[in-house]
Coordinates of N, CA and C in Angstrom, one line a residue:
X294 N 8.0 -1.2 -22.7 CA 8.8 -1.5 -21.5 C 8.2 -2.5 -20.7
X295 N 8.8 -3.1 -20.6 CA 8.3 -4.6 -19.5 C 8.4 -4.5 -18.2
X296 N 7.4 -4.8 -17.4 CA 7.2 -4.6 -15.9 C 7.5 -5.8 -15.1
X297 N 8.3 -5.8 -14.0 CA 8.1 -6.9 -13.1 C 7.8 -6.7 -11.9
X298 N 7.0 -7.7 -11.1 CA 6.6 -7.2 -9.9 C 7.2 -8.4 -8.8
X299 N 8.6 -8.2 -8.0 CA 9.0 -9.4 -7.2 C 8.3 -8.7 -5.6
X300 N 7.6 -9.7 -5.2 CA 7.2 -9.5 -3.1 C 8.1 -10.1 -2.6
X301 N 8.4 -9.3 -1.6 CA 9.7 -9.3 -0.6 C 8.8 -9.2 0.8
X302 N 8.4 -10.2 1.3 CA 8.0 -10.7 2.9 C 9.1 -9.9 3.7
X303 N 8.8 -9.2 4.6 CA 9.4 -8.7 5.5 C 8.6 -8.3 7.1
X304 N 9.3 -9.6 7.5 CA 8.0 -10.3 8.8 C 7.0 -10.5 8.3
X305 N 5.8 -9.5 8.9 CA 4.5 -9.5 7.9 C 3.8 -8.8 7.1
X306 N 4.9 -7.7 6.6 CA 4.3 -6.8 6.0 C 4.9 -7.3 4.7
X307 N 4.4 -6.9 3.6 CA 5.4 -7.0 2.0 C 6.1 -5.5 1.5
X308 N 7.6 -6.0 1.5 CA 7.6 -4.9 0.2 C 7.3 -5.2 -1.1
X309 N 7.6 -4.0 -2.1 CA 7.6 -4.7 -3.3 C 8.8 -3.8 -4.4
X310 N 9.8 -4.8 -5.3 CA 10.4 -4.4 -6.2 C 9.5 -4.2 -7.5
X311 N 9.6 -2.9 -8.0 CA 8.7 -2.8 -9.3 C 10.0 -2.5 -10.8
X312 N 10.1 -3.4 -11.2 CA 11.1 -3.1 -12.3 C 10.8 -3.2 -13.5
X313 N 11.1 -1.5 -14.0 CA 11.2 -1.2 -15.6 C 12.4 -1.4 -16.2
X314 N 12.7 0.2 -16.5 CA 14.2 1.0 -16.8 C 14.7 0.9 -15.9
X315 N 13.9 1.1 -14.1 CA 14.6 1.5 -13.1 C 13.6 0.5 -12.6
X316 N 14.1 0.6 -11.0 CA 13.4 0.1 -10.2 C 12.6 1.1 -8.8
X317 N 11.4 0.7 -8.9 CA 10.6 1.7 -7.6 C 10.6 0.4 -6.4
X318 N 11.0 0.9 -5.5 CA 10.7 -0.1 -3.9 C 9.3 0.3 -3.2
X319 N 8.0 -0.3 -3.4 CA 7.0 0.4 -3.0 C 7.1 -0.3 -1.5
X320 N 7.3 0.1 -0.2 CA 6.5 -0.2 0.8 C 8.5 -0.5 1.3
X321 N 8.5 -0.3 2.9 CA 9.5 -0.7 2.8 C 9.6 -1.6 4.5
X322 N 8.6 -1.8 4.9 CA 9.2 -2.9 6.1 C 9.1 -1.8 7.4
X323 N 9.3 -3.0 8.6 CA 8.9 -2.4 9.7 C 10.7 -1.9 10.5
X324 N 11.3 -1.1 10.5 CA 12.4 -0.4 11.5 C 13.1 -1.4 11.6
X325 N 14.3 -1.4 10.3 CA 15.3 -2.4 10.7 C 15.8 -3.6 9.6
X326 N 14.5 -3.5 8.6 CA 14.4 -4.5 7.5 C 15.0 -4.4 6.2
X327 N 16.0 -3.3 6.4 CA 16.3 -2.6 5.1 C 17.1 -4.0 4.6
X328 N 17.4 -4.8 5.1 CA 19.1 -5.7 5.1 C 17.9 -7.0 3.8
X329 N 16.7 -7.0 4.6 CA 15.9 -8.2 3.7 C 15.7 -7.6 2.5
X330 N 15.5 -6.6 1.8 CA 15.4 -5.8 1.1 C 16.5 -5.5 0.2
X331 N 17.9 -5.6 0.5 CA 19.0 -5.3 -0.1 C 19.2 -7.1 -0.7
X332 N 19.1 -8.1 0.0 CA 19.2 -9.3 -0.3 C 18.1 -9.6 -1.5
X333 N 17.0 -9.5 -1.3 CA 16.1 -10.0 -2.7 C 16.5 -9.1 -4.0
X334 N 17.1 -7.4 -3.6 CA 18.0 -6.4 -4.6 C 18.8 -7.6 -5.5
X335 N 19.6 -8.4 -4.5 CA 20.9 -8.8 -4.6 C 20.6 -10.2 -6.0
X336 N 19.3 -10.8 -5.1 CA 18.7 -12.1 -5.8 C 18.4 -11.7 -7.3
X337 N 17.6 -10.8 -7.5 CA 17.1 -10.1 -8.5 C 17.9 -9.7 -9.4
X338 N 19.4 -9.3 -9.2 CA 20.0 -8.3 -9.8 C 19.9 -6.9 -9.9
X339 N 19.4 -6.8 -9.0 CA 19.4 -5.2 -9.1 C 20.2 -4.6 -8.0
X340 N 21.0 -3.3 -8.9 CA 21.9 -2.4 -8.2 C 21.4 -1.3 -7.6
X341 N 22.0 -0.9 -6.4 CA 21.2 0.2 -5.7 C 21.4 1.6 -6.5
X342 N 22.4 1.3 -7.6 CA 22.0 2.6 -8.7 C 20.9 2.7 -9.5
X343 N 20.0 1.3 -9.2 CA 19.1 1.1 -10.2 C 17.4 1.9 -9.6
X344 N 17.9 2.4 -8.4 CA 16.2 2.7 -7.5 C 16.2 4.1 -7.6
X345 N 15.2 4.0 -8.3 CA 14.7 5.8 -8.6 C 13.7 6.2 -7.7
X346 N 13.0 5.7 -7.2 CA 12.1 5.8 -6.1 C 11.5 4.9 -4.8
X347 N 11.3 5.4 -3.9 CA 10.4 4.7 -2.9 C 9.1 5.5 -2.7
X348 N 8.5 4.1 -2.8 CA 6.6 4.9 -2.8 C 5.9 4.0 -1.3
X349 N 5.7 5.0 -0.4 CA 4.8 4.3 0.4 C 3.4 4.7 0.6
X350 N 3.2 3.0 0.8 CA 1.3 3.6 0.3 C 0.6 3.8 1.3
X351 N 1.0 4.5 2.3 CA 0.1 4.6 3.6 C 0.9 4.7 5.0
X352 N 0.4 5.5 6.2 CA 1.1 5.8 6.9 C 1.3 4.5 8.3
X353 N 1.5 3.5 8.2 CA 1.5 2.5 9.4 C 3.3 2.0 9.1
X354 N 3.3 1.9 10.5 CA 4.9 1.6 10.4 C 5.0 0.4 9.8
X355 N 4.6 -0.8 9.9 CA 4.9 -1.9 9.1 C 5.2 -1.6 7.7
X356 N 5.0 -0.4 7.2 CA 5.0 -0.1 6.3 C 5.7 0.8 6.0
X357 N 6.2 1.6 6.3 CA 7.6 2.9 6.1 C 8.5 2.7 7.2
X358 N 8.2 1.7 8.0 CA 10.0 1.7 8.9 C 10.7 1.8 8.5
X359 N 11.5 1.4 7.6 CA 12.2 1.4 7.4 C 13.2 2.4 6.0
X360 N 11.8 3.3 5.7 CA 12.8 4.3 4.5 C 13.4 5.0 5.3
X361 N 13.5 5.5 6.1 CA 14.6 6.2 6.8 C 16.0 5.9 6.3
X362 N 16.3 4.7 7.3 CA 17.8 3.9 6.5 C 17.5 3.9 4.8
X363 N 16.8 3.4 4.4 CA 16.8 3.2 3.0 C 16.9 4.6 2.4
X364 N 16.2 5.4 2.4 CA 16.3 6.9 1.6 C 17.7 7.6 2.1
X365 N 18.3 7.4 2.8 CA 20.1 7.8 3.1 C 21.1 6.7 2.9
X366 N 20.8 5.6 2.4 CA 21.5 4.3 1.8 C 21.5 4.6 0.5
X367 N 20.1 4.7 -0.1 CA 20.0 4.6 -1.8 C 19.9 6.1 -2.5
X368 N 19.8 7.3 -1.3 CA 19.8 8.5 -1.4 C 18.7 9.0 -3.2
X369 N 17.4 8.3 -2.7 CA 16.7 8.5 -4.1 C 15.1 9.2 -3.2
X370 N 14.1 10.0 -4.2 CA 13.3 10.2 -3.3 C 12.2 9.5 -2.9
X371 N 11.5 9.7 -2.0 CA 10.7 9.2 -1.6 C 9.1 9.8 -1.5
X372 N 8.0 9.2 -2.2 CA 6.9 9.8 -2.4 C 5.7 9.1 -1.4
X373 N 4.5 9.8 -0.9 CA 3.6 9.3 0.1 C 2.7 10.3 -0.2
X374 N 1.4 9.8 0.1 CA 0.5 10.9 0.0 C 0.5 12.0 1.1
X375 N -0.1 13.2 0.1 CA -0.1 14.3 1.3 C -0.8 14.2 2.5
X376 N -1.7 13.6 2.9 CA -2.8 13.0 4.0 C -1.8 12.1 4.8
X377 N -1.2 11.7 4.4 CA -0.1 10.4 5.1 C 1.4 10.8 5.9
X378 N 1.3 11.7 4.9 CA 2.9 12.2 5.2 C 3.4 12.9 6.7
X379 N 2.8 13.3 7.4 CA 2.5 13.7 8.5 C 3.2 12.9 9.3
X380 N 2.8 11.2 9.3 CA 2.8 10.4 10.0 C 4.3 9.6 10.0
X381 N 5.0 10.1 8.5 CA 6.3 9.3 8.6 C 7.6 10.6 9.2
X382 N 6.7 12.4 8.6 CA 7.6 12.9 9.4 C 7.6 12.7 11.0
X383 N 6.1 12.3 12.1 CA 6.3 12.4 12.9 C 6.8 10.8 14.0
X384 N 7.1 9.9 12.9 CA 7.5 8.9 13.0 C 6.7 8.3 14.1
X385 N 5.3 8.1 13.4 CA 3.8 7.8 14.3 C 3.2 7.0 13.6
X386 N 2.0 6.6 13.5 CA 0.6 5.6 12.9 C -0.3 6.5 13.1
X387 N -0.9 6.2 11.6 CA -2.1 6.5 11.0 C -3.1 6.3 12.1
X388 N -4.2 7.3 12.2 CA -5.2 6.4 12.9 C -5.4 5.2 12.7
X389 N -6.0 4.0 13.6 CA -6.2 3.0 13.6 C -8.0 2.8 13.8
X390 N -8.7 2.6 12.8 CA -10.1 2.2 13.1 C -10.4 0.4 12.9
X391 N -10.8 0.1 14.3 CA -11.1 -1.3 14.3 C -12.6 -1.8 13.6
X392 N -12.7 -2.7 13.1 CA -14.0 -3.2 12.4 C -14.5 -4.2 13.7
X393 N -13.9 -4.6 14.1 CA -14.1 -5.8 15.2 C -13.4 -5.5 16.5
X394 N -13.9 -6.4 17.4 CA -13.0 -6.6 18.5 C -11.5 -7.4 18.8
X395 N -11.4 -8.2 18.2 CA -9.4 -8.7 17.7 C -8.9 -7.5 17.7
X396 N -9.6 -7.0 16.4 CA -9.2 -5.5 15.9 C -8.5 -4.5 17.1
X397 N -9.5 -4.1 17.4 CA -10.1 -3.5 18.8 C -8.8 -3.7 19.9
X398 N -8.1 -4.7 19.9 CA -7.4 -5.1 21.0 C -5.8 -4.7 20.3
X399 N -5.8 -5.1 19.0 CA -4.6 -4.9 18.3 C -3.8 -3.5 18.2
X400 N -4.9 -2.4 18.0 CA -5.0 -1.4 18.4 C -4.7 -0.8 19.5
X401 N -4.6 -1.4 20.7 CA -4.0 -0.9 21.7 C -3.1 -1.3 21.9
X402 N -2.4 -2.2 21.0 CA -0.5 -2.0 20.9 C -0.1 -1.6 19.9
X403 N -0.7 -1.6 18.3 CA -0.3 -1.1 17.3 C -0.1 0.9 17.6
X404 N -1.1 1.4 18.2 CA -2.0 3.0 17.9 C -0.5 3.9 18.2
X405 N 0.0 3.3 19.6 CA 1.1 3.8 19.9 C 2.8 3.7 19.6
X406 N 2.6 2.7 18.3 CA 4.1 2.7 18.3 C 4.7 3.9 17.6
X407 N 6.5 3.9 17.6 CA 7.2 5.3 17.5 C 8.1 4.8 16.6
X408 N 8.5 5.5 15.8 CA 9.8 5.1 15.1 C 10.9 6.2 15.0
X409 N 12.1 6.1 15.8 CA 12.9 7.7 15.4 C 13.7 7.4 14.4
X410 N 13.5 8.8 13.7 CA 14.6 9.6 12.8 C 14.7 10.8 12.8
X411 N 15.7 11.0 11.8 CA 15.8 12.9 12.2 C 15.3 13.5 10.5
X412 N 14.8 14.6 11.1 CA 14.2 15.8 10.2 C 13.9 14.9 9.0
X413 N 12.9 14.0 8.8 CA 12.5 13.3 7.6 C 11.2 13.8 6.9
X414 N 11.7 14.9 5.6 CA 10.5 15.2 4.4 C 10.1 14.4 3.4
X415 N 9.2 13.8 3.0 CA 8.6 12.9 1.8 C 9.1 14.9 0.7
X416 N 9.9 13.9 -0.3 CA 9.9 14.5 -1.6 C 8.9 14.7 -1.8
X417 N 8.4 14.0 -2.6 CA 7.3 14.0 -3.5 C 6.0 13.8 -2.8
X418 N 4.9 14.6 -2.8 CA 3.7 14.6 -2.3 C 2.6 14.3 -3.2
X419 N 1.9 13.0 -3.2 CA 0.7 12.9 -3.9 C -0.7 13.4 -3.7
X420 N -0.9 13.9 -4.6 CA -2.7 14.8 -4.1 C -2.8 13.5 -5.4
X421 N -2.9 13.8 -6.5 CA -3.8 12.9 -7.6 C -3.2 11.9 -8.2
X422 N -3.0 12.0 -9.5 CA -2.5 11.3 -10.7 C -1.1 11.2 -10.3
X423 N -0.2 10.6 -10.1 CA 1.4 10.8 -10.6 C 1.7 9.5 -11.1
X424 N 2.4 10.0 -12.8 CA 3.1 9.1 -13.8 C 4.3 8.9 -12.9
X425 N 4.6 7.1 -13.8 CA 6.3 7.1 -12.9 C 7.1 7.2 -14.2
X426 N 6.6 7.1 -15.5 CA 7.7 7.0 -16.9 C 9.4 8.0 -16.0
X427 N 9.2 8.9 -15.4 CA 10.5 9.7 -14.9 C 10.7 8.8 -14.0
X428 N 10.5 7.6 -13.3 CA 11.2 6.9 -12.9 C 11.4 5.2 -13.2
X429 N 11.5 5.6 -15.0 CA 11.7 4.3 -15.3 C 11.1 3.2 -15.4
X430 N 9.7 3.3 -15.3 CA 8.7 2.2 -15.0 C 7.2 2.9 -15.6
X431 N 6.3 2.0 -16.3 CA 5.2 2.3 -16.7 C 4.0 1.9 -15.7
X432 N 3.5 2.8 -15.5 CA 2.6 2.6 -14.3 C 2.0 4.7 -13.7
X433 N 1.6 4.3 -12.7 CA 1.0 5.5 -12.3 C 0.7 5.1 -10.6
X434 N 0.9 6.5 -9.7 CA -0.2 5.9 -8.4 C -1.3 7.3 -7.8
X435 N -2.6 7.2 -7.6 CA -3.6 6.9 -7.6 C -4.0 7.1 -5.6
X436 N -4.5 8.0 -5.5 CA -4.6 8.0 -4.1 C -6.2 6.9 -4.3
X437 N -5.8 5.7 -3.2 CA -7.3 4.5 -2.9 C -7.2 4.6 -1.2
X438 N -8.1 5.8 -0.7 CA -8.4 5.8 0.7 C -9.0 5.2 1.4
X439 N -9.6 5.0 2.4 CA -10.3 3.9 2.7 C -9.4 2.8 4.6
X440 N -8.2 2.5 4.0 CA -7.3 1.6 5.3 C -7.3 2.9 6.2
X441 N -6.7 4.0 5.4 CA -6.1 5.4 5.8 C -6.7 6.6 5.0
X442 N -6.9 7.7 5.5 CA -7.0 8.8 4.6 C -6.3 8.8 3.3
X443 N -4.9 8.4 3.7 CA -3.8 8.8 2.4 C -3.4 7.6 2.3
X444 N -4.1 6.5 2.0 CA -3.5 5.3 1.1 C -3.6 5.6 0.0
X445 N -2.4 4.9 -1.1 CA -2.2 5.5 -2.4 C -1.9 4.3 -3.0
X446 N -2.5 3.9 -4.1 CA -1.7 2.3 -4.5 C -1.3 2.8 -5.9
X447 N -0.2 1.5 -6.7 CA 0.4 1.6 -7.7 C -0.1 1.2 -8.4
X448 N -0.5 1.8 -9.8 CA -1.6 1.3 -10.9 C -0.3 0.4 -12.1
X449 N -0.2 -0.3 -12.5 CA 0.5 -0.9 -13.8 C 0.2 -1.6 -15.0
X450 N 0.2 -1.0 -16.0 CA -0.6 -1.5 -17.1 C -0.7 -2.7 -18.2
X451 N 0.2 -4.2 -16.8 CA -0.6 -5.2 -17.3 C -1.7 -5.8 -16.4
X452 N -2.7 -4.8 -15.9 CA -4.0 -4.9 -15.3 C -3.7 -5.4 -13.6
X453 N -2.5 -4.8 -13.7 CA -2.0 -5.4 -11.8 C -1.8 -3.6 -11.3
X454 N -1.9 -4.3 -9.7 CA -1.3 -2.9 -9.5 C -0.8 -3.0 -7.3
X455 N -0.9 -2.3 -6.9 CA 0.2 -2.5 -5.6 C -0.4 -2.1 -4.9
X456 N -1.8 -2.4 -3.7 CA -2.4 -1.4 -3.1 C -2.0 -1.4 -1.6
X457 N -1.0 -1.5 -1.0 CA -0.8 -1.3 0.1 C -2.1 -2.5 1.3
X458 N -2.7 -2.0 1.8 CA -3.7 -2.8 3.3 C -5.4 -2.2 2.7
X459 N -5.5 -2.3 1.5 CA -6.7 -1.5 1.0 C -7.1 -2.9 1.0
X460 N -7.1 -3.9 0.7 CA -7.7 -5.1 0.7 C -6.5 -6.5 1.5
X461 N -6.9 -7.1 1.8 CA -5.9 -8.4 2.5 C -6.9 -9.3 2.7
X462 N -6.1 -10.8 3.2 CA -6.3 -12.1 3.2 C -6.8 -12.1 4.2
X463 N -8.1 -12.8 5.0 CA -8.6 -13.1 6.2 C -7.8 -14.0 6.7
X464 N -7.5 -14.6 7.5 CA -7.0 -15.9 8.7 C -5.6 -16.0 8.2
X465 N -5.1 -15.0 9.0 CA -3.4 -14.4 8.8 C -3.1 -14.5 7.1
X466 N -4.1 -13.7 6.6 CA -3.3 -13.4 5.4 C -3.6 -14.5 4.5
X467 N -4.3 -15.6 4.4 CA -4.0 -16.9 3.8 C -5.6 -17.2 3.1
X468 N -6.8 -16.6 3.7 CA -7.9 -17.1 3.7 C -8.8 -15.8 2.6
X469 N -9.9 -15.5 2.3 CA -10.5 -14.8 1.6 C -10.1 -13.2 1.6
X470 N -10.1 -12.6 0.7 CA -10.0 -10.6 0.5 C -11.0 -10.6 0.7
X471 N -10.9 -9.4 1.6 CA -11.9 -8.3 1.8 C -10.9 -7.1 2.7
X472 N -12.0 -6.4 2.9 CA -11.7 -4.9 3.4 C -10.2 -5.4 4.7
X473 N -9.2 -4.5 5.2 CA -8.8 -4.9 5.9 C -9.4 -4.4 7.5
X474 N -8.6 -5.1 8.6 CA -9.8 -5.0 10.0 C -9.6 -3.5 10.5
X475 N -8.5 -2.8 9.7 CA -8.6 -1.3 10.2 C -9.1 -0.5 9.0
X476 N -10.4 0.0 9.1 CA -10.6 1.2 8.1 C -11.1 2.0 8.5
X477 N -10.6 3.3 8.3 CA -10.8 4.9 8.5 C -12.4 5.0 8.0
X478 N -12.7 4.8 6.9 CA -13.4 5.4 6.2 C -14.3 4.2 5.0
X479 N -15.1 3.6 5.4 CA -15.8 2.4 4.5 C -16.7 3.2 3.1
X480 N -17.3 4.1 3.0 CA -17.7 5.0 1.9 C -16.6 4.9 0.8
X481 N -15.5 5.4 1.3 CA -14.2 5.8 0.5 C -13.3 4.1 0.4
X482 N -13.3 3.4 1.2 CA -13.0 2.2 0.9 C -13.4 1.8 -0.5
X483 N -14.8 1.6 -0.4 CA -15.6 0.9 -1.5 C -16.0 1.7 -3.0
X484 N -15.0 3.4 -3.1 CA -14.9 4.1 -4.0 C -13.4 3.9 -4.1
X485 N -12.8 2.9 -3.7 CA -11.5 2.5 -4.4 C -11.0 1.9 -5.0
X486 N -11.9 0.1 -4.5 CA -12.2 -0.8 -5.5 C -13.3 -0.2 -6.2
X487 N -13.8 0.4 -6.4 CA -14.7 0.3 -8.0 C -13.6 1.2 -8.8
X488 N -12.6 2.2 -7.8 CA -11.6 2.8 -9.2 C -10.5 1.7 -9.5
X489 N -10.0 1.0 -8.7 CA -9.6 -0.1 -9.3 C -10.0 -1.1 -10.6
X490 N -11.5 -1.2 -10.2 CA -12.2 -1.5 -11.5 C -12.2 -0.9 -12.2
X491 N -12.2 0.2 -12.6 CA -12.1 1.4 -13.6 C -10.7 1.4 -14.3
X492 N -10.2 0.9 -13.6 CA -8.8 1.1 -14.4 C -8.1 -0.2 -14.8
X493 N -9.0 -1.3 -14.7 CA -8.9 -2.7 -15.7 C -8.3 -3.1 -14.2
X494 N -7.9 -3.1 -13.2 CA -7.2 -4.0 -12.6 C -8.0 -5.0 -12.1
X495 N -6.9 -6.2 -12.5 CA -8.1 -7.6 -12.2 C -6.8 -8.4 -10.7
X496 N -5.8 -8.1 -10.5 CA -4.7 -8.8 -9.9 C -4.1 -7.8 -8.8
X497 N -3.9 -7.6 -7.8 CA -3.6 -7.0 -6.8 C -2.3 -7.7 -5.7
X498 N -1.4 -6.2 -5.9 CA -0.3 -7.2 -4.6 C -0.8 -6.6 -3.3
X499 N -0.8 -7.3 -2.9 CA -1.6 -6.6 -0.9 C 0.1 -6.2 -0.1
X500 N -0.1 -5.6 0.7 CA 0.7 -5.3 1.8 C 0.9 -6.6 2.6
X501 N 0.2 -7.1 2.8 CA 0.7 -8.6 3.7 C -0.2 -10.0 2.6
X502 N 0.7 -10.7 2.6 CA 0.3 -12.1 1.8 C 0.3 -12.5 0.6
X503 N -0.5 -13.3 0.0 CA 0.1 -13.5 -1.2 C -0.8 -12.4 -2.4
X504 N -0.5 -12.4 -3.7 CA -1.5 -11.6 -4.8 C -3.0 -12.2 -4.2
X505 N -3.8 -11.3 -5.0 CA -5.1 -11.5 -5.1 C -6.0 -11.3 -6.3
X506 N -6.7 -12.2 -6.8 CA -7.2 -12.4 -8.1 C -8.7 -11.0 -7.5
X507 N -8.9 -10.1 -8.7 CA -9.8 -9.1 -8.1 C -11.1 -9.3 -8.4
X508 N -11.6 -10.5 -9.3 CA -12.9 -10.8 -9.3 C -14.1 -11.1 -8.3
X509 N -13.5 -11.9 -7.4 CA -14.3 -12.2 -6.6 C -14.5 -10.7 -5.6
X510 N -13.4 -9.7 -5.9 CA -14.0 -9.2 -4.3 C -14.9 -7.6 -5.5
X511 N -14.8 -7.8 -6.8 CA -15.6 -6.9 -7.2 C -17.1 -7.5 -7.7
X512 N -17.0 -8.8 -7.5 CA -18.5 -9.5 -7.4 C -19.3 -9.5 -6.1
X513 N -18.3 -9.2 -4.8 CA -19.1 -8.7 -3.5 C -19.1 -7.4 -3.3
X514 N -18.4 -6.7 -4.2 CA -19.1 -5.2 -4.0 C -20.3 -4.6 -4.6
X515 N -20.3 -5.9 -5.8 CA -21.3 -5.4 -6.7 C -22.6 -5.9 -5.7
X516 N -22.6 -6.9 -5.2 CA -23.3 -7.3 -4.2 C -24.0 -6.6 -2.8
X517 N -23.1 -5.9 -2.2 CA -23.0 -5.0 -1.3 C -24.2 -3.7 -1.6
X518 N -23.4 -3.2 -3.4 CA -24.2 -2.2 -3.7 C -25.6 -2.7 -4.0
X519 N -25.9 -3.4 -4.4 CA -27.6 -4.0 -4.5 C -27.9 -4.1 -3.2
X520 N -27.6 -4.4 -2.5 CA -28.3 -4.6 -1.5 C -28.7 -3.5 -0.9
X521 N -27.3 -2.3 -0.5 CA -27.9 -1.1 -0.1 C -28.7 -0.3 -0.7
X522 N -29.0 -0.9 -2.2 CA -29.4 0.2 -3.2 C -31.4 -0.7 -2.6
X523 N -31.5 -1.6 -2.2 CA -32.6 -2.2 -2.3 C -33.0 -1.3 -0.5
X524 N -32.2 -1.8 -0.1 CA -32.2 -1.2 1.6 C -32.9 0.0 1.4
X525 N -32.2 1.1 0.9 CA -32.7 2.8 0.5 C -34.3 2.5 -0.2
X526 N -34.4 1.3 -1.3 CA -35.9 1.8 -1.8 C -37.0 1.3 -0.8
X527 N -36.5 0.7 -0.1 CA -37.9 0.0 0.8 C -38.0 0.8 2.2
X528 N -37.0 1.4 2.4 CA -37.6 2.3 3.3 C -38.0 4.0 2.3
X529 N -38.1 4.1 1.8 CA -39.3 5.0 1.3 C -40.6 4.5 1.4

């Protein structure tokens, strides 16, 4: 079965069309963007009978605004991790942890935004492993924590895969990967990319900007870990 992976810019966040048998919509835009989404459907060929799932990899509005409309448009389910899911029933944002001060500032407009809908359940709840073969597409996703408690990215078995804000481009998106400026949890970050490594992925679609070739940023983790591993022996 042949995979394709088209990015759909929507402002600045990405969605993504994943097409097998069927098609999965991972990520869907910020309150309102369903219409950009239906149009690259349109470009692509694909019919809204053709979407067996929506997968969101994380609880920030940029990022599930907009399944509401979409999941009663294309009336298909919608899966999010159990750590995350909280946040799209209560139509809220994930904690926000700043690495910096930009950061720091962004946060005090991002922390608070709202998004309404009514009585909205995530179908499907990810704790571990879930195959997508039942929705048409060869792949798997994989809770990668780290942006968020419950970030979950899309694994696909020609060594690519979909990780939501677990990694992005420095200087709006355009300049080097690394960690993004909000992370919950940097331990669990850096136990995401090495499962990324573990599961052959060399190519990453990010949440905002273009792919990302995964060498370089698993040659600065390898880097990272020596250092700390040297850090621990010399203070003994």
């Amino acid at each position: 079965m042949k995979t394709t992976v088209t990015r759909v810019p929507l402002r600045l966040a990405n969605s993504h069309l994943v097409r097998g048998k069927k098609t999965i919509i991972v990520d869907t835009g910020d309150p309102g963007f369903s219409h950009g989404l239906y149009r690259a459907m349109q470009r692509e060929g694909i019919n809204r009978s053709d979407i067996s799932l929506i997968f969101i990899t994380h609880g920030h509005i940029d990022h599930y605004g907009s399944v509401f409309a979409l999941k009663k448009a294309l009336d298909v389910p919608v899966a999010v991790h159990r750590l995350d899911q909280i946040y799209l029933e209560k139509g809220t944002q994930a904690p926000l942890y700043p690495l910096n001060r930009p950061a720091a500032l962004l946060k005090r407009v991002g922390q608070g935004m709202r998004v309404r809908h009514n009585n909205f359940k995530a179908d499907i709840i990810v704790d571990d492993h879930l195959d997508l073969l039942r929705f048409g597409v060869e792949g798997f996703i994989l809770p990668t924590p780290g942006h968020t408690l419950g970030s979950a990215s899309l694994i696909l078995p020609d060594s690519c895969a979909i990780t939501g804000d677990l990694i992005i481009r420095r200087h709006f998106f355009r300049g080097p990967a690394e960690a993004c400026v909000f992370l919950h949890d940097k331990e669990k970050y850096h136990n995401s990319v090495n499962l990324l490594k573990l599961c052959g992925v060399k190519k990453i679609y990010p949440g905002h900007g273009a792919s990302i070739d995964m060498e370089p940023v698993y040659a600065r983790e390898e880097r990272i870990r020596r250092r700390s591993t040297q850090t621990k022996y010399d203070q003994r």
